[in-house]
Amino acid sequence: MEQTDEWLAEAAAAGDREAFSRLVERHYDRIFGLSWRLTGSRTEAEDLAQDICAALPMKLRGWRGEARFTTWLYRVVVNAAHDLRRRQSASTRASLGWGDWELARQDAMGEARAAQEWLANAMTTLPVELRDTVALVLGEEMTQAEAAAVLGLAEGTVAWRMSEVKKRLRAMVLGEARA
């Protein structure tokens, strides 16, 4: 006498490998066929059917026998297909987002590099004493008092020099914008 799916499922849930093997043998075509219809791709259906069969021993432990085994199995396949679609969608969104992020990062790096090059060129046009002051205050991140001590100047002189640097750089930017 042939065992029912329900009897095989209970035995497989209890660890009977032979029962599990018979269940898979009996229902693999059903699992694969539904997977193919749900994914629309033979390759994805093959992968999905294999994943389902690999996960089936654990899932069977949660089977309570409240519905026919085939009804429960269809639900497992449908849920697995939904999970696959969600993973693919998330992966696609992540890869698209990554690409956008990387392009924005490259643009920002290019802009920062261009700004640094402009500033380096602009600094060469400044008198030496202004360059020295900027190098200490901005480059070395010293306070104006610290820069004044290094340069042997009054703190007010360093403040004036920084103000003069800003004024000259603004004039250069405005001059380039007009050109």
Coordinates of C-alpha atoms in Angstrom, one line a residue:
M1 CA 0.0 0.0 0.0
E2 CA 1.3 3.4 -1.0
Q3 CA 1.8 6.0 1.8
T4 CA 0.0 9.3 1.6
D5 CA 1.8 12.6 1.1
E6 CA 0.7 13.5 4.6
W7 CA 2.1 10.3 6.1
L8 CA 5.4 10.8 4.2
A9 CA 5.6 14.5 5.3
E10 CA 5.1 13.6 9.0
A11 CA 7.8 10.9 8.7
A12 CA 10.2 13.2 6.9
A13 CA 9.6 15.9 9.5
A14 CA 10.6 13.3 12.1
G15 CA 13.8 12.7 10.2
D16 CA 13.0 9.7 8.0
R17 CA 15.2 10.2 5.0
E18 CA 13.5 7.6 2.9
A19 CA 10.1 9.3 3.4
F20 CA 11.7 12.7 2.4
S21 CA 13.3 11.1 -0.7
R22 CA 9.9 9.7 -1.8
L23 CA 8.2 13.1 -1.2
V24 CA 10.8 14.9 -3.3
E25 CA 10.6 12.2 -6.0
R26 CA 6.8 12.4 -6.1
H27 CA 6.6 16.2 -6.1
Y28 CA 9.8 17.5 -7.7
D29 CA 8.1 18.0 -11.1
R30 CA 5.3 20.0 -9.4
I31 CA 7.8 22.2 -7.6
F32 CA 9.8 22.8 -10.7
G33 CA 6.8 23.4 -12.9
L34 CA 5.3 26.0 -10.5
S35 CA 8.7 27.6 -10.1
W36 CA 9.0 28.0 -13.8
R37 CA 5.6 29.5 -14.2
L38 CA 6.3 31.9 -11.3
T39 CA 9.8 33.0 -12.5
G40 CA 9.4 32.7 -16.3
S41 CA 12.9 31.4 -16.5
R42 CA 14.0 27.8 -16.7
T43 CA 17.4 28.6 -15.1
E44 CA 15.8 30.5 -12.2
A45 CA 13.2 27.7 -11.9
E46 CA 15.9 25.1 -11.6
D47 CA 17.7 27.1 -9.0
L48 CA 14.6 27.8 -7.1
A49 CA 13.4 24.2 -7.1
Q50 CA 16.8 23.1 -5.8
D51 CA 16.7 25.7 -3.1
I52 CA 13.2 24.6 -2.1
C53 CA 14.2 21.0 -1.9
A54 CA 17.3 21.9 0.2
A55 CA 15.2 23.9 2.6
L56 CA 12.3 21.4 2.7
P57 CA 13.6 19.3 5.6
M58 CA 13.5 22.3 7.9
K59 CA 10.2 23.6 6.5
L60 CA 8.6 20.2 7.1
R61 CA 9.2 20.6 10.8
G62 CA 6.8 23.5 10.7
W63 CA 4.2 21.6 8.7
R64 CA 1.1 21.0 10.9
G65 CA -1.0 19.0 8.6
E66 CA -3.9 21.5 8.7
A67 CA -4.1 21.4 4.9
R68 CA -3.3 18.9 2.3
F69 CA 0.4 18.4 1.8
T70 CA 0.2 19.6 -1.8
T71 CA -1.6 22.8 -0.8
W72 CA 1.1 23.5 1.8
L73 CA 3.9 22.7 -0.8
Y74 CA 2.4 25.1 -3.3
R75 CA 2.5 27.8 -0.6
V76 CA 6.2 27.0 0.1
V77 CA 7.0 27.4 -3.7
V78 CA 5.0 30.6 -4.0
N79 CA 6.7 32.1 -0.9
A80 CA 10.1 31.1 -2.2
A81 CA 9.4 32.7 -5.6
H82 CA 8.3 35.9 -3.8
D83 CA 11.4 35.9 -1.7
L84 CA 13.5 35.5 -4.8
R85 CA 11.8 38.4 -6.5
R86 CA 12.3 40.6 -3.4
R87 CA 16.0 39.7 -3.3
Q88 CA 16.4 40.4 -7.0
S89 CA 14.6 43.7 -6.6
A90 CA 16.7 44.8 -3.6
S91 CA 19.8 43.7 -5.4
T92 CA 18.9 45.7 -8.5
R93 CA 18.0 48.7 -6.4
A94 CA 21.2 48.4 -4.5
S95 CA 23.3 48.1 -7.6
L96 CA 21.6 51.0 -9.3
G97 CA 21.9 53.0 -6.1
W98 CA 25.6 52.0 -5.9
G99 CA 26.2 53.1 -9.4
D100 CA 24.5 56.5 -8.7
W101 CA 26.5 56.9 -5.5
E102 CA 29.8 56.0 -7.2
L103 CA 29.1 58.5 -10.0
A104 CA 28.3 61.2 -7.5
R105 CA 31.4 60.3 -5.5
Q106 CA 33.6 60.5 -8.6
D107 CA 32.1 63.8 -9.5
A108 CA 32.7 65.2 -6.0
M109 CA 36.2 64.0 -6.0
G110 CA 36.8 65.6 -9.4
E111 CA 35.3 68.9 -8.2
A112 CA 37.4 68.8 -5.0
R113 CA 40.5 68.0 -7.0
A114 CA 39.7 70.9 -9.4
A115 CA 39.1 73.3 -6.5
Q116 CA 42.4 72.2 -4.9
E117 CA 44.3 72.8 -8.1
W118 CA 42.6 76.2 -8.5
L119 CA 43.5 77.2 -5.0
A120 CA 47.1 76.0 -5.4
N121 CA 47.5 78.1 -8.6
A122 CA 45.8 81.1 -6.9
M123 CA 48.1 80.8 -3.9
T124 CA 51.1 81.2 -6.2
T125 CA 49.9 84.6 -7.2
L126 CA 49.7 85.9 -3.6
P127 CA 52.7 87.6 -2.0
V128 CA 54.9 85.3 0.1
E129 CA 53.8 86.8 3.5
L130 CA 50.1 86.0 2.7
R131 CA 51.0 82.5 1.5
D132 CA 52.9 81.8 4.7
T133 CA 50.0 83.0 6.8
V134 CA 47.5 80.9 4.9
A135 CA 49.7 77.8 5.0
L136 CA 49.8 78.0 8.8
V137 CA 46.2 79.0 9.5
L138 CA 44.4 76.8 6.9
G139 CA 47.0 74.2 6.0
E140 CA 48.3 73.5 9.5
E141 CA 45.0 74.4 11.2
M142 CA 46.7 76.8 13.6
T143 CA 44.7 79.5 15.4
Q144 CA 45.6 83.0 14.4
A145 CA 47.4 83.4 17.7
E146 CA 49.5 80.3 17.1
A147 CA 50.4 81.5 13.5
A148 CA 51.2 85.0 14.9
A149 CA 53.7 83.4 17.4
V150 CA 55.3 81.3 14.6
L151 CA 55.6 84.3 12.3
G152 CA 56.6 86.8 15.0
L153 CA 53.7 89.0 14.3
A154 CA 50.8 90.5 16.2
E155 CA 47.6 88.4 16.1
G156 CA 45.8 91.4 14.5
T157 CA 48.3 91.3 11.6
V158 CA 47.5 87.6 11.0
A159 CA 43.8 88.4 11.1
W160 CA 44.3 91.2 8.6
R161 CA 46.3 89.0 6.3
M162 CA 43.6 86.3 6.3
S163 CA 41.1 88.9 5.5
E164 CA 43.3 90.2 2.6
V165 CA 43.7 86.6 1.3
K166 CA 39.9 86.1 1.2
K167 CA 39.4 89.5 -0.5
R168 CA 42.0 88.6 -3.2
L169 CA 40.6 85.1 -3.8
R170 CA 37.1 86.5 -4.1
A171 CA 38.4 89.0 -6.7
M172 CA 40.0 86.2 -8.6
V173 CA 36.8 84.1 -8.7
L174 CA 34.8 87.1 -9.8
G175 CA 37.3 87.9 -12.5
E176 CA 37.2 84.4 -13.8
A177 CA 33.4 84.4 -13.8
R178 CA 33.3 87.5 -15.9
A179 CA 35.8 86.1 -18.4

